[in-house]
PDB file of C-alpha atoms (C1' of nucleotides) in Angstrom:
ATOM      1  CA  MET A  49       0.000   0.000   0.000  1.00 48.00           C
ATOM      2  CA  GLU A  50       2.851   2.405   0.637  1.00 52.00           C
ATOM      3  CA  LYS A  51       4.448   3.398  -2.611  1.00 59.00           C
ATOM      4  CA  ALA A  52       8.211   3.104  -3.046  1.00 66.00           C
ATOM      5  CA  GLY A  53      10.028   6.216  -1.926  1.00 83.00           C
ATOM      6  CA  GLN A  54       7.097   7.255   0.200  1.00 92.00           C
ATOM      7  CA  ARG A  55       7.401   7.909   3.905  1.00 95.00           C
ATOM      8  CA  TYR A  56       4.955   7.790   6.752  1.00 97.00           C
ATOM      9  CA  SER A  57       3.589  11.076   7.975  1.00 98.00           C
ATOM     10  CA  ARG A  58       1.184  11.802  10.784  1.00 98.00           C
ATOM     11  CA  GLN A  59      -0.554  14.373   8.609  1.00 98.00           C
ATOM     12  CA  ARG A  60      -1.275  11.950   5.772  1.00 98.00           C
ATOM     13  CA  GLU A  61      -2.519   9.316   8.178  1.00 98.00           C
ATOM     14  CA  GLU A  62      -4.873  11.772   9.838  1.00 98.00           C
ATOM     15  CA  ILE A  63      -6.197  13.045   6.502  1.00 98.00           C
ATOM     16  CA  LEU A  64      -6.902   9.511   5.299  1.00 98.00           C
ATOM     17  CA  LYS A  65      -8.611   8.674   8.575  1.00 98.00           C
ATOM     18  CA  ILE A  66     -10.881  11.693   8.279  1.00 98.00           C
ATOM     19  CA  VAL A  67     -11.895  10.979   4.682  1.00 98.00           C
ATOM     20  CA  ARG A  68     -12.598   7.344   5.477  1.00 98.00           C
ATOM     21  CA  ALA A  69     -14.593   8.157   8.600  1.00 98.00           C
ATOM     22  CA  THR A  70     -17.160  10.373   6.898  1.00 97.00           C
ATOM     23  CA  LYS A  71     -19.860   9.883   4.313  1.00 95.00           C
ATOM     24  CA  THR A  72     -20.168  13.591   3.614  1.00 94.00           C
ATOM     25  CA  HIS A  73     -17.991  13.653   0.472  1.00 96.00           C
ATOM     26  CA  PRO A  74     -15.960  16.492   1.942  1.00 97.00           C
ATOM     27  CA  THR A  75     -14.040  19.281   0.246  1.00 97.00           C
ATOM     28  CA  ALA A  76     -10.367  19.886   0.943  1.00 98.00           C
ATOM     29  CA  ASP A  77     -11.275  22.780   3.173  1.00 98.00           C
ATOM     30  CA  TRP A  78     -13.553  20.671   5.361  1.00 98.00           C
ATOM     31  CA  VAL A  79     -10.839  18.059   5.745  1.00 98.00           C
ATOM     32  CA  TYR A  80      -8.445  20.838   6.668  1.00 98.00           C
ATOM     33  CA  GLU A  81     -10.731  22.137   9.411  1.00 98.00           C
ATOM     34  CA  GLN A  82     -11.276  18.651  10.799  1.00 98.00           C
ATOM     35  CA  SER A  83      -7.593  17.805  10.771  1.00 98.00           C
ATOM     36  CA  ARG A  84      -6.771  20.926  12.732  1.00 98.00           C
ATOM     37  CA  HIS A  85      -8.568  19.495  15.740  1.00 97.00           C
ATOM     38  CA  LYS A  86      -5.912  16.826  16.005  1.00 98.00           C
ATOM     39  CA  ILE A  87      -2.976  18.638  14.389  1.00 98.00           C
ATOM     40  CA  PRO A  88      -3.441  22.381  14.878  1.00 97.00           C
ATOM     41  CA  SER A  89      -0.284  23.265  12.956  1.00 97.00           C
ATOM     42  CA  ILE A  90      -1.271  21.462   9.761  1.00 98.00           C
ATOM     43  CA  SER A  91      -1.376  23.596   6.632  1.00 98.00           C
ATOM     44  CA  LEU A  92      -3.962  23.722   3.889  1.00 98.00           C
ATOM     45  CA  GLY A  93      -1.249  23.032   1.308  1.00 98.00           C
ATOM     46  CA  THR A  94      -0.423  19.783   3.041  1.00 98.00           C
ATOM     47  CA  VAL A  95      -4.070  18.761   3.002  1.00 98.00           C
ATOM     48  CA  TYR A  96      -4.317  19.413  -0.734  1.00 98.00           C
ATOM     49  CA  ARG A  97      -1.046  17.624  -1.446  1.00 98.00           C
ATOM     50  CA  ASN A  98      -2.080  14.542   0.478  1.00 98.00           C
ATOM     51  CA  LEU A  99      -5.624  14.380  -0.818  1.00 98.00           C
ATOM     52  CA  ASN A 100      -4.315  14.519  -4.366  1.00 98.00           C
ATOM     53  CA  LEU A 101      -1.597  12.009  -3.616  1.00 98.00           C
ATOM     54  CA  LEU A 102      -4.070   9.583  -2.046  1.00 98.00           C
ATOM     55  CA  ALA A 103      -6.452  10.040  -4.957  1.00 97.00           C
ATOM     56  CA  ASP A 104      -3.681   9.458  -7.520  1.00 96.00           C
ATOM     57  CA  GLU A 105      -2.841   6.206  -5.788  1.00 96.00           C
ATOM     58  CA  GLY A 106      -6.481   5.153  -5.821  1.00 96.00           C
ATOM     59  CA  ILE A 107      -6.701   5.069  -2.038  1.00 97.00           C
ATOM     60  CA  ILE A 108      -9.503   7.632  -2.071  1.00 98.00           C
ATOM     61  CA  ARG A 109     -11.710   9.030  -4.846  1.00 96.00           C
ATOM     62  CA  ARG A 110     -11.799  12.506  -6.307  1.00 96.00           C
ATOM     63  CA  LEU A 111     -15.245  13.743  -7.330  1.00 96.00           C
ATOM     64  CA  VAL A 112     -16.652  16.852  -8.946  1.00 94.00           C
ATOM     65  CA  PHE A 113     -20.301  17.773  -8.564  1.00 90.00           C
ATOM     66  CA  GLU A 114     -22.421  20.477 -10.125  1.00 85.00           C
ATOM     67  CA  ASP A 115     -21.188  23.160  -7.769  1.00 82.00           C
ATOM     68  CA  GLY A 116     -17.774  22.755  -9.405  1.00 84.00           C
ATOM     69  CA  LYS A 117     -16.027  22.034  -6.129  1.00 87.00           C
ATOM     70  CA  VAL A 118     -13.730  19.075  -5.854  1.00 95.00           C
ATOM     71  CA  ARG A 119     -14.744  16.556  -3.222  1.00 96.00           C
ATOM     72  CA  PHE A 120     -13.154  13.414  -1.865  1.00 97.00           C
ATOM     73  CA  ASP A 121     -14.655  10.076  -1.030  1.00 97.00           C
ATOM     74  CA  GLY A 122     -13.183   7.324   1.124  1.00 97.00           C
ATOM     75  CA  ASN A 123     -15.390   4.806  -0.641  1.00 96.00           C
ATOM     76  CA  VAL A 124     -13.376   3.725  -3.689  1.00 95.00           C
ATOM     77  CA  ASP A 125     -15.747   0.971  -4.750  1.00 94.00           C
ATOM     78  CA  GLU A 126     -17.550   2.005  -7.900  1.00 93.00           C
ATOM     79  CA  HIS A 127     -20.861   3.564  -6.947  1.00 96.00           C
ATOM     80  CA  HIS A 128     -23.195   6.373  -7.891  1.00 96.00           C
ATOM     81  CA  HIS A 129     -24.697   9.345  -6.106  1.00 95.00           C
ATOM     82  CA  PHE A 130     -28.023  10.835  -5.196  1.00 95.00           C
ATOM     83  CA  VAL A 131     -27.929  14.565  -4.553  1.00 92.00           C
ATOM     84  CA  SER A 132     -30.689  16.037  -2.427  1.00 91.00           C
ATOM     85  CA  THR A 133     -32.074  19.106  -4.134  1.00 88.00           C
ATOM     86  CA  LYS A 134     -33.266  20.319  -0.737  1.00 85.00           C
ATOM     87  CA  THR A 135     -30.095  20.090   1.317  1.00 84.00           C
ATOM     88  CA  GLY A 136     -27.305  19.292  -1.134  1.00 83.00           C
ATOM     89  CA  LYS A 137     -26.516  16.163   0.834  1.00 87.00           C
ATOM     90  CA  ILE A 138     -25.022  13.378  -1.234  1.00 91.00           C
ATOM     91  CA  TYR A 139     -26.046   9.754  -0.757  1.00 93.00           C
ATOM     92  CA  ASP A 140     -24.268   6.705  -2.128  1.00 94.00           C
ATOM     93  CA  ILE A 141     -26.113   4.529  -4.616  1.00 96.00           C
ATOM     94  CA  ASP A 142     -25.212   0.970  -5.579  1.00 96.00           C
ATOM     95  CA  LYS A 143     -23.118   0.366  -8.686  1.00 95.00           C
ATOM     96  CA  LYS A 144     -25.404  -2.329 -10.050  1.00 95.00           C
ATOM     97  CA  TYR A 145     -27.113   0.101 -12.417  1.00 94.00           C
ATOM     98  CA  SER A 146     -23.989   0.550 -14.519  1.00 95.00           C
ATOM     99  CA  GLN A 147     -23.485  -2.575 -16.530  1.00 95.00           C
ATOM    100  CA  GLU A 148     -26.905  -2.896 -18.075  1.00 93.00           C
ATOM    101  CA  LEU A 149     -26.732   0.740 -19.067  1.00 96.00           C
ATOM    102  CA  ILE A 150     -23.322   0.353 -20.658  1.00 97.00           C
ATOM    103  CA  ASP A 151     -24.478  -2.717 -22.583  1.00 96.00           C
ATOM    104  CA  LYS A 152     -27.593  -0.978 -23.809  1.00 96.00           C
ATOM    105  CA  LEU A 153     -25.611   2.035 -24.934  1.00 97.00           C
ATOM    106  CA  TYR A 154     -23.277  -0.175 -26.917  1.00 96.00           C
ATOM    107  CA  GLN A 155     -26.144  -1.992 -28.642  1.00 96.00           C
ATOM    108  CA  ASP A 156     -27.858   1.267 -29.503  1.00 96.00           C
ATOM    109  CA  THR A 157     -24.957   3.436 -30.541  1.00 95.00           C
ATOM    110  CA  GLY A 158     -21.693   1.527 -30.766  1.00 94.00           C
ATOM    111  CA  PHE A 159     -20.148   3.691 -28.073  1.00 95.00           C
ATOM    112  CA  LYS A 160     -18.102   1.356 -25.902  1.00 96.00           C
ATOM    113  CA  ALA A 161     -17.941   2.723 -22.355  1.00 97.00           C
ATOM    114  CA  THR A 162     -15.791   1.162 -19.688  1.00 95.00           C
ATOM    115  CA  VAL A 163     -17.354   2.997 -16.776  1.00 94.00           C
ATOM    116  CA  CYS A 164     -20.260   5.284 -16.186  1.00 95.00           C
ATOM    117  CA  LYS A 165     -21.170   7.770 -13.542  1.00 94.00           C
ATOM    118  CA  ILE A 166     -24.758   8.348 -12.563  1.00 96.00           C
ATOM    119  CA  GLU A 167     -26.027  11.240 -10.515  1.00 95.00           C
ATOM    120  CA  PHE A 168     -29.615  11.354  -9.384  1.00 96.00           C
ATOM    121  CA  PHE A 169     -31.258  14.560  -8.210  1.00 94.00           C
ATOM    122  CA  GLY A 170     -34.390  14.761  -6.143  1.00 94.00           C
ATOM    123  CA  GLU A 171     -35.960  15.303  -2.768  1.00 92.00           C
ATOM    124  CA  VAL A 172     -35.407  12.892   0.048  1.00 90.00           C
ATOM    125  CA  ASP A 173     -38.574  12.356   2.117  1.00 83.00           C
ATOM    126  CA  SER A 174     -36.792  11.516   5.314  1.00 80.00           C
ATOM    127  CA  GLU A 175     -34.838  14.764   5.428  1.00 76.00           C
ATOM    128  CA  GLU A 176     -35.516  17.647   7.745  1.00 69.00           C
ATOM    129  CA  ALA A 177     -35.849  21.127   6.246  1.00 57.00           C
TER     130      ALA A 177
ATOM    131  CA  MET B1173     -38.261  34.478 -24.273  1.00 48.00           C
ATOM    132  CA  GLU B1174     -36.946  37.860 -23.210  1.00 52.00           C
ATOM    133  CA  LYS B1175     -37.467  38.336 -19.511  1.00 61.00           C
ATOM    134  CA  ALA B1176     -39.139  41.488 -18.235  1.00 67.00           C
ATOM    135  CA  GLY B1177     -36.713  44.301 -17.643  1.00 83.00           C
ATOM    136  CA  GLN B1178     -34.198  42.785 -19.982  1.00 93.00           C
ATOM    137  CA  ARG B1179     -32.782  44.579 -22.989  1.00 96.00           C
ATOM    138  CA  TYR B1180     -31.362  43.393 -26.230  1.00 97.00           C
ATOM    139  CA  SER B1181     -27.616  43.464 -26.553  1.00 98.00           C
ATOM    140  CA  ARG B1182     -25.408  42.557 -29.452  1.00 98.00           C
ATOM    141  CA  GLN B1183     -23.018  40.817 -27.078  1.00 98.00           C
ATOM    142  CA  ARG B1184     -25.648  38.538 -25.592  1.00 98.00           C
ATOM    143  CA  GLU B1185     -26.993  37.638 -29.029  1.00 98.00           C
ATOM    144  CA  GLU B1186     -23.548  36.774 -30.287  1.00 98.00           C
ATOM    145  CA  ILE B1187     -22.742  34.667 -27.202  1.00 98.00           C
ATOM    146  CA  LEU B1188     -25.967  32.710 -27.557  1.00 98.00           C
ATOM    147  CA  LYS B1189     -25.330  32.192 -31.272  1.00 98.00           C
ATOM    148  CA  ILE B1190     -21.868  30.814 -30.558  1.00 98.00           C
ATOM    149  CA  VAL B1191     -23.036  28.401 -27.852  1.00 98.00           C
ATOM    150  CA  ARG B1192     -25.887  27.157 -30.037  1.00 98.00           C
ATOM    151  CA  ALA B1193     -23.677  26.725 -33.084  1.00 98.00           C
ATOM    152  CA  THR B1194     -21.179  24.348 -31.484  1.00 97.00           C
ATOM    153  CA  LYS B1195     -21.304  20.853 -30.075  1.00 95.00           C
ATOM    154  CA  THR B1196     -18.030  21.249 -28.226  1.00 94.00           C
ATOM    155  CA  HIS B1197     -19.524  22.043 -24.798  1.00 96.00           C
ATOM    156  CA  PRO B1198     -17.306  25.114 -24.559  1.00 97.00           C
ATOM    157  CA  THR B1199     -15.874  26.904 -21.543  1.00 97.00           C
ATOM    158  CA  ALA B1200     -16.442  30.612 -20.954  1.00 98.00           C
ATOM    159  CA  ASP B1201     -12.954  31.333 -22.185  1.00 98.00           C
ATOM    160  CA  TRP B1202     -13.531  29.589 -25.497  1.00 98.00           C
ATOM    161  CA  VAL B1203     -16.751  31.504 -26.033  1.00 98.00           C
ATOM    162  CA  TYR B1204     -14.866  34.695 -25.238  1.00 98.00           C
ATOM    163  CA  GLU B1205     -12.205  33.995 -27.853  1.00 98.00           C
ATOM    164  CA  GLN B1206     -14.830  33.147 -30.463  1.00 98.00           C
ATOM    165  CA  SER B1207     -16.913  36.216 -29.739  1.00 98.00           C
ATOM    166  CA  ARG B1208     -13.916  38.473 -30.186  1.00 98.00           C
ATOM    167  CA  HIS B1209     -13.844  37.633 -33.872  1.00 97.00           C
ATOM    168  CA  LYS B1210     -17.135  39.438 -34.326  1.00 98.00           C
ATOM    169  CA  ILE B1211     -16.946  41.906 -31.406  1.00 98.00           C
ATOM    170  CA  PRO B1212     -13.281  42.638 -30.675  1.00 97.00           C
ATOM    171  CA  SER B1213     -14.075  44.962 -27.778  1.00 97.00           C
ATOM    172  CA  ILE B1214     -16.123  42.421 -25.824  1.00 98.00           C
ATOM    173  CA  SER B1215     -14.903  41.691 -22.319  1.00 98.00           C
ATOM    174  CA  LEU B1216     -14.534  38.400 -20.504  1.00 98.00           C
ATOM    175  CA  GLY B1217     -16.735  39.699 -17.696  1.00 98.00           C
ATOM    176  CA  THR B1218     -19.563  40.259 -20.154  1.00 98.00           C
ATOM    177  CA  VAL B1219     -19.197  36.740 -21.478  1.00 98.00           C
ATOM    178  CA  TYR B1220     -19.420  35.289 -17.971  1.00 98.00           C
ATOM    179  CA  ARG B1221     -22.355  37.493 -17.066  1.00 98.00           C
ATOM    180  CA  ASN B1222     -24.312  36.523 -20.156  1.00 98.00           C
ATOM    181  CA  LEU B1223     -23.532  32.829 -20.021  1.00 98.00           C
ATOM    182  CA  ASN B1224     -24.728  32.701 -16.425  1.00 98.00           C
ATOM    183  CA  LEU B1225     -27.780  34.782 -17.231  1.00 98.00           C
ATOM    184  CA  LEU B1226     -28.719  32.559 -20.166  1.00 98.00           C
ATOM    185  CA  ALA B1227     -28.174  29.463 -18.043  1.00 97.00           C
ATOM    186  CA  ASP B1228     -30.290  30.827 -15.193  1.00 96.00           C
ATOM    187  CA  GLU B1229     -33.110  31.431 -17.647  1.00 96.00           C
ATOM    188  CA  GLY B1230     -32.776  27.906 -18.983  1.00 96.00           C
ATOM    189  CA  ILE B1231     -31.871  29.095 -22.475  1.00 97.00           C
ATOM    190  CA  ILE B1232     -28.571  27.224 -22.320  1.00 98.00           C
ATOM    191  CA  ARG B1233     -27.202  24.570 -19.933  1.00 96.00           C
ATOM    192  CA  ARG B1234     -24.398  24.814 -17.431  1.00 96.00           C
ATOM    193  CA  LEU B1235     -22.318  21.649 -17.028  1.00 96.00           C
ATOM    194  CA  VAL B1236     -19.416  20.574 -14.852  1.00 94.00           C
ATOM    195  CA  PHE B1237     -17.219  17.654 -15.850  1.00 90.00           C
ATOM    196  CA  GLU B1238     -14.458  15.863 -14.012  1.00 86.00           C
ATOM    197  CA  ASP B1239     -11.853  18.480 -14.861  1.00 83.00           C
ATOM    198  CA  GLY B1240     -13.825  20.869 -12.633  1.00 84.00           C
ATOM    199  CA  LYS B1241     -14.260  23.454 -15.375  1.00 87.00           C
ATOM    200  CA  VAL B1242     -17.680  24.869 -16.050  1.00 95.00           C
ATOM    201  CA  ARG B1243     -18.931  24.306 -19.579  1.00 96.00           C
ATOM    202  CA  PHE B1244     -22.001  25.464 -21.458  1.00 97.00           C
ATOM    203  CA  ASP B1245     -24.299  23.612 -23.804  1.00 97.00           C
ATOM    204  CA  GLY B1246     -26.756  25.055 -26.292  1.00 97.00           C
ATOM    205  CA  ASN B1247     -28.701  21.813 -26.224  1.00 96.00           C
ATOM    206  CA  VAL B1248     -31.137  22.227 -23.342  1.00 95.00           C
ATOM    207  CA  ASP B1249     -33.084  19.044 -24.034  1.00 94.00           C
ATOM    208  CA  GLU B1250     -32.315  16.548 -21.315  1.00 92.00           C
ATOM    209  CA  HIS B1251     -29.506  14.313 -22.502  1.00 96.00           C
ATOM    210  CA  HIS B1252     -26.399  12.566 -21.279  1.00 96.00           C
ATOM    211  CA  HIS B1253     -22.727  12.589 -22.211  1.00 96.00           C
ATOM    212  CA  PHE B1254     -20.005  10.277 -23.377  1.00 95.00           C
ATOM    213  CA  VAL B1255     -16.506  11.496 -22.597  1.00 93.00           C
ATOM    214  CA  SER B1256     -13.680  10.125 -24.709  1.00 92.00           C
ATOM    215  CA  THR B1257     -10.864   8.995 -22.451  1.00 88.00           C
ATOM    216  CA  LYS B1258      -8.494   9.451 -25.373  1.00 85.00           C
ATOM    217  CA  THR B1259      -9.268  12.987 -26.464  1.00 84.00           C
ATOM    218  CA  GLY B1260     -11.563  14.430 -23.806  1.00 83.00           C
ATOM    219  CA  LYS B1261     -14.171  15.104 -26.487  1.00 87.00           C
ATOM    220  CA  ILE B1262     -17.728  15.036 -25.214  1.00 91.00           C
ATOM    221  CA  TYR B1263     -20.524  13.417 -27.210  1.00 94.00           C
ATOM    222  CA  ASP B1264     -24.250  13.788 -26.602  1.00 95.00           C
ATOM    223  CA  ILE B1265     -26.214  10.696 -25.648  1.00 96.00           C
ATOM    224  CA  ASP B1266     -29.985  10.287 -25.832  1.00 96.00           C
ATOM    225  CA  LYS B1267     -32.049  10.922 -22.703  1.00 95.00           C
ATOM    226  CA  LYS B1268     -34.051   7.727 -23.055  1.00 95.00           C
ATOM    227  CA  TYR B1269     -31.882   5.907 -20.508  1.00 94.00           C
ATOM    228  CA  SER B1270     -33.106   8.077 -17.646  1.00 95.00           C
ATOM    229  CA  GLN B1271     -36.633   7.067 -16.859  1.00 95.00           C
ATOM    230  CA  GLU B1272     -36.135   3.356 -16.480  1.00 93.00           C
ATOM    231  CA  LEU B1273     -33.179   4.027 -14.235  1.00 96.00           C
ATOM    232  CA  ILE B1274     -35.110   6.455 -12.063  1.00 97.00           C
ATOM    233  CA  ASP B1275     -37.991   3.988 -11.751  1.00 96.00           C
ATOM    234  CA  LYS B1276     -35.695   1.150 -10.836  1.00 96.00           C
ATOM    235  CA  LEU B1277     -33.928   3.252  -8.219  1.00 97.00           C
ATOM    236  CA  TYR B1278     -37.263   4.132  -6.648  1.00 96.00           C
ATOM    237  CA  GLN B1279     -38.366   0.490  -6.496  1.00 96.00           C
ATOM    238  CA  ASP B1280     -35.067  -0.577  -5.002  1.00 96.00           C
ATOM    239  CA  THR B1281     -34.381   2.192  -2.534  1.00 95.00           C
ATOM    240  CA  GLY B1282     -37.301   4.585  -2.164  1.00 94.00           C
ATOM    241  CA  PHE B1283     -35.152   7.474  -3.397  1.00 95.00           C
ATOM    242  CA  LYS B1284     -37.390   9.534  -5.646  1.00 96.00           C
ATOM    243  CA  ALA B1285     -35.281  11.265  -8.282  1.00 96.00           C
ATOM    244  CA  THR B1286     -36.736  13.792 -10.686  1.00 95.00           C
ATOM    245  CA  VAL B1287     -33.768  13.845 -13.034  1.00 93.00           C
ATOM    246  CA  CYS B1288     -30.551  11.968 -13.495  1.00 95.00           C
ATOM    247  CA  LYS B1289     -27.309  12.705 -15.218  1.00 94.00           C
ATOM    248  CA  ILE B1290     -25.293   9.955 -16.814  1.00 96.00           C
ATOM    249  CA  GLU B1291     -21.713  10.263 -17.935  1.00 95.00           C
ATOM    250  CA  PHE B1292     -20.084   7.450 -19.862  1.00 96.00           C
ATOM    251  CA  PHE B1293     -16.324   7.168 -20.186  1.00 94.00           C
ATOM    252  CA  GLY B1294     -14.528   5.134 -22.795  1.00 94.00           C
ATOM    253  CA  GLU B1295     -12.634   5.070 -26.045  1.00 91.00           C
ATOM    254  CA  VAL B1296     -14.270   5.993 -29.295  1.00 90.00           C
ATOM    255  CA  ASP B1297     -13.147   3.751 -32.146  1.00 83.00           C
ATOM    256  CA  SER B1298     -13.701   6.304 -34.851  1.00 80.00           C
ATOM    257  CA  GLU B1299     -11.425   8.880 -33.280  1.00 75.00           C
ATOM    258  CA  GLU B1300      -8.008   9.824 -34.512  1.00 70.00           C
ATOM    259  CA  ALA B1301      -5.139   9.836 -32.002  1.00 57.00           C
TER     260      ALA B1301
ATOM    261  C1'  DC C 253     -34.645  60.050 -19.529  1.00 85.75           C
ATOM    262  C1'  DT C 254     -34.054  55.601 -17.172  1.00 85.75           C
ATOM    263  C1'  DA C 255     -31.997  51.729 -16.110  1.00 85.75           C
ATOM    264  C1'  DA C 256     -29.927  47.527 -18.358  1.00 85.75           C
ATOM    265  C1'  DA C 257     -25.723  46.169 -20.082  1.00 85.75           C
ATOM    266  C1'  DT C 258     -20.942  47.018 -21.108  1.00 85.75           C
ATOM    267  C1'  DG C 259     -15.660  47.316 -20.502  1.00 85.75           C
ATOM    268  C1'  DC C 260     -12.276  47.405 -17.300  1.00 85.75           C
ATOM    269  C1'  DA C 261      -9.835  46.129 -13.436  1.00 85.75           C
ATOM    270  C1'  DA C 262      -9.759  44.780  -8.850  1.00 85.75           C
ATOM    271  C1'  DA C 263     -11.232  41.236  -5.823  1.00 85.75           C
ATOM    272  C1'  DC C 264     -12.434  36.539  -4.541  1.00 85.75           C
ATOM    273  C1'  DT C 265     -12.269  31.512  -4.245  1.00 85.75           C
ATOM    274  C1'  DC C 266     -10.125  27.394  -4.829  1.00 85.75           C
ATOM    275  C1'  DT C 267      -5.904  25.107  -5.743  1.00 85.75           C
ATOM    276  C1'  DT C 268      -0.999  24.565  -6.738  1.00 85.75           C
ATOM    277  C1'  DT C 269       3.808  25.494  -6.025  1.00 85.75           C
ATOM    278  C1'  DG C 270       8.602  27.176  -4.572  1.00 85.75           C
ATOM    279  C1'  DC C 271      11.436  27.237  -0.726  1.00 85.75           C
ATOM    280  C1'  DG C 272      13.822  26.728   3.489  1.00 85.75           C
ATOM    281  C1'  DG C 273      13.405  23.782   7.446  1.00 85.75           C
ATOM    282  C1'  DT C 274      12.025  19.191   9.769  1.00 85.75           C
ATOM    283  C1'  DG C 275      11.682  14.428  10.465  1.00 85.75           C
ATOM    284  C1'  DA C 276      11.307   9.357   8.741  1.00 85.75           C
ATOM    285  C1'  DC C 277      14.263   5.782   7.892  1.00 85.75           C
TER     286       DC C 277
ATOM    287  C1'  DG D 940      22.885  11.678   5.999  1.00 85.75           C
ATOM    288  C1'  DT D 941      19.289  11.679   2.545  1.00 85.75           C
ATOM    289  C1'  DC D 942      15.343  13.117   0.648  1.00 85.75           C
ATOM    290  C1'  DA D 943      10.194  12.945   1.452  1.00 85.75           C
ATOM    291  C1'  DC D 944       7.232  15.839   3.713  1.00 85.75           C
ATOM    292  C1'  DC D 945       6.034  19.901   6.199  1.00 85.75           C
ATOM    293  C1'  DG D 946       4.449  24.861   7.025  1.00 85.75           C
ATOM    294  C1'  DC D 947       4.279  29.112   4.991  1.00 85.75           C
ATOM    295  C1'  DA D 948       3.250  32.339   1.858  1.00 85.75           C
ATOM    296  C1'  DA D 949       3.174  33.687  -2.868  1.00 85.75           C
ATOM    297  C1'  DA D 950       1.400  32.601  -7.312  1.00 85.75           C
ATOM    298  C1'  DG D 951      -2.141  30.777 -10.586  1.00 85.75           C
ATOM    299  C1'  DA D 952      -6.432  29.667 -12.736  1.00 85.75           C
ATOM    300  C1'  DG D 953     -11.169  30.508 -13.094  1.00 85.75           C
ATOM    301  C1'  DT D 954     -14.860  33.423 -11.934  1.00 85.75           C
ATOM    302  C1'  DT D 955     -17.320  37.340  -9.873  1.00 85.75           C
ATOM    303  C1'  DT D 956     -18.127  42.134  -8.884  1.00 85.75           C
ATOM    304  C1'  DG D 957     -17.975  47.429  -8.271  1.00 85.75           C
ATOM    305  C1'  DC D 958     -17.998  51.388 -10.907  1.00 85.75           C
ATOM    306  C1'  DA D 959     -18.082  54.794 -14.420  1.00 85.75           C
ATOM    307  C1'  DT D 960     -19.738  54.862 -19.153  1.00 85.75           C
ATOM    308  C1'  DT D 961     -22.573  53.516 -22.998  1.00 85.75           C
ATOM    309  C1'  DT D 962     -26.880  52.316 -25.078  1.00 85.75           C
ATOM    310  C1'  DA D 963     -31.687  50.170 -25.760  1.00 85.75           C
ATOM    311  C1'  DG D 964     -36.269  51.318 -25.212  1.00 85.75           C
TER     312       DG D 964
END
DNA sequence: CTAAATGCAAACTCTTTGCGGTGAC
DNA sequence: GTCACCGCAAAGAGTTTGCATTTAG
């Protein structure tokens, strides 16, 4: 899991722990604020560097939603998202919808996709206002 | 189509014409460069203002892809996208895949989506390197 | 004449980067 | 001791905004 030439750092460990512990699909800034609880001296640059490094290695996922902000996700299994139009909260949706869709697209159009990303938008009944 | 209190402007007309005339899902900067051919004095701020205004009115669409850049689309009919992993080119895909997916999600999970956005990623055989 | 829209430039937000110092190994 | 990583602060990219001026109606 550790790449050659890479060293342990408390900062990276903490950042990874934070991203894995939440389902909120956080931005770099949110991770920065959280990490400061444990490591007050940590810098925003370090958070960005490590999030990108972890994402490049496939240890976490990098996502972009309609607001244009980059978000990170500790869940690297392929899956989709449901965005609440009321609160902006993002829920994980099972990956099972992909394959049939990809097959159908290929039959219809000849476009051969290897992956697909689905985002649903709607209201979630169980949410508070 | 014109909203109350809104006035005609050559700049807005030109910007709309450019976005409608292309299938390249352009960024604001690209639209700016194009518009300068016809209106050399146009400013980037004006391009941004008008693209956002047109998008807010639903006359064009505002899109965000994985590169995090905002793009605009003259095709406002609901549709999906296929992104070439080789060239980054973005192709339009028919909307017909949505409804079945939304229905199935509701049956499976109770999440009631009103729209969904599908992005396919893959190689396109017909493309040049 | 009124106020919408423009051009310009400054400001803002998010992200990356250069550098000197620190710490893992 | 080496060099990966850090904290800091400056720089960059993309986008928005305040203001004086122009222009549609």
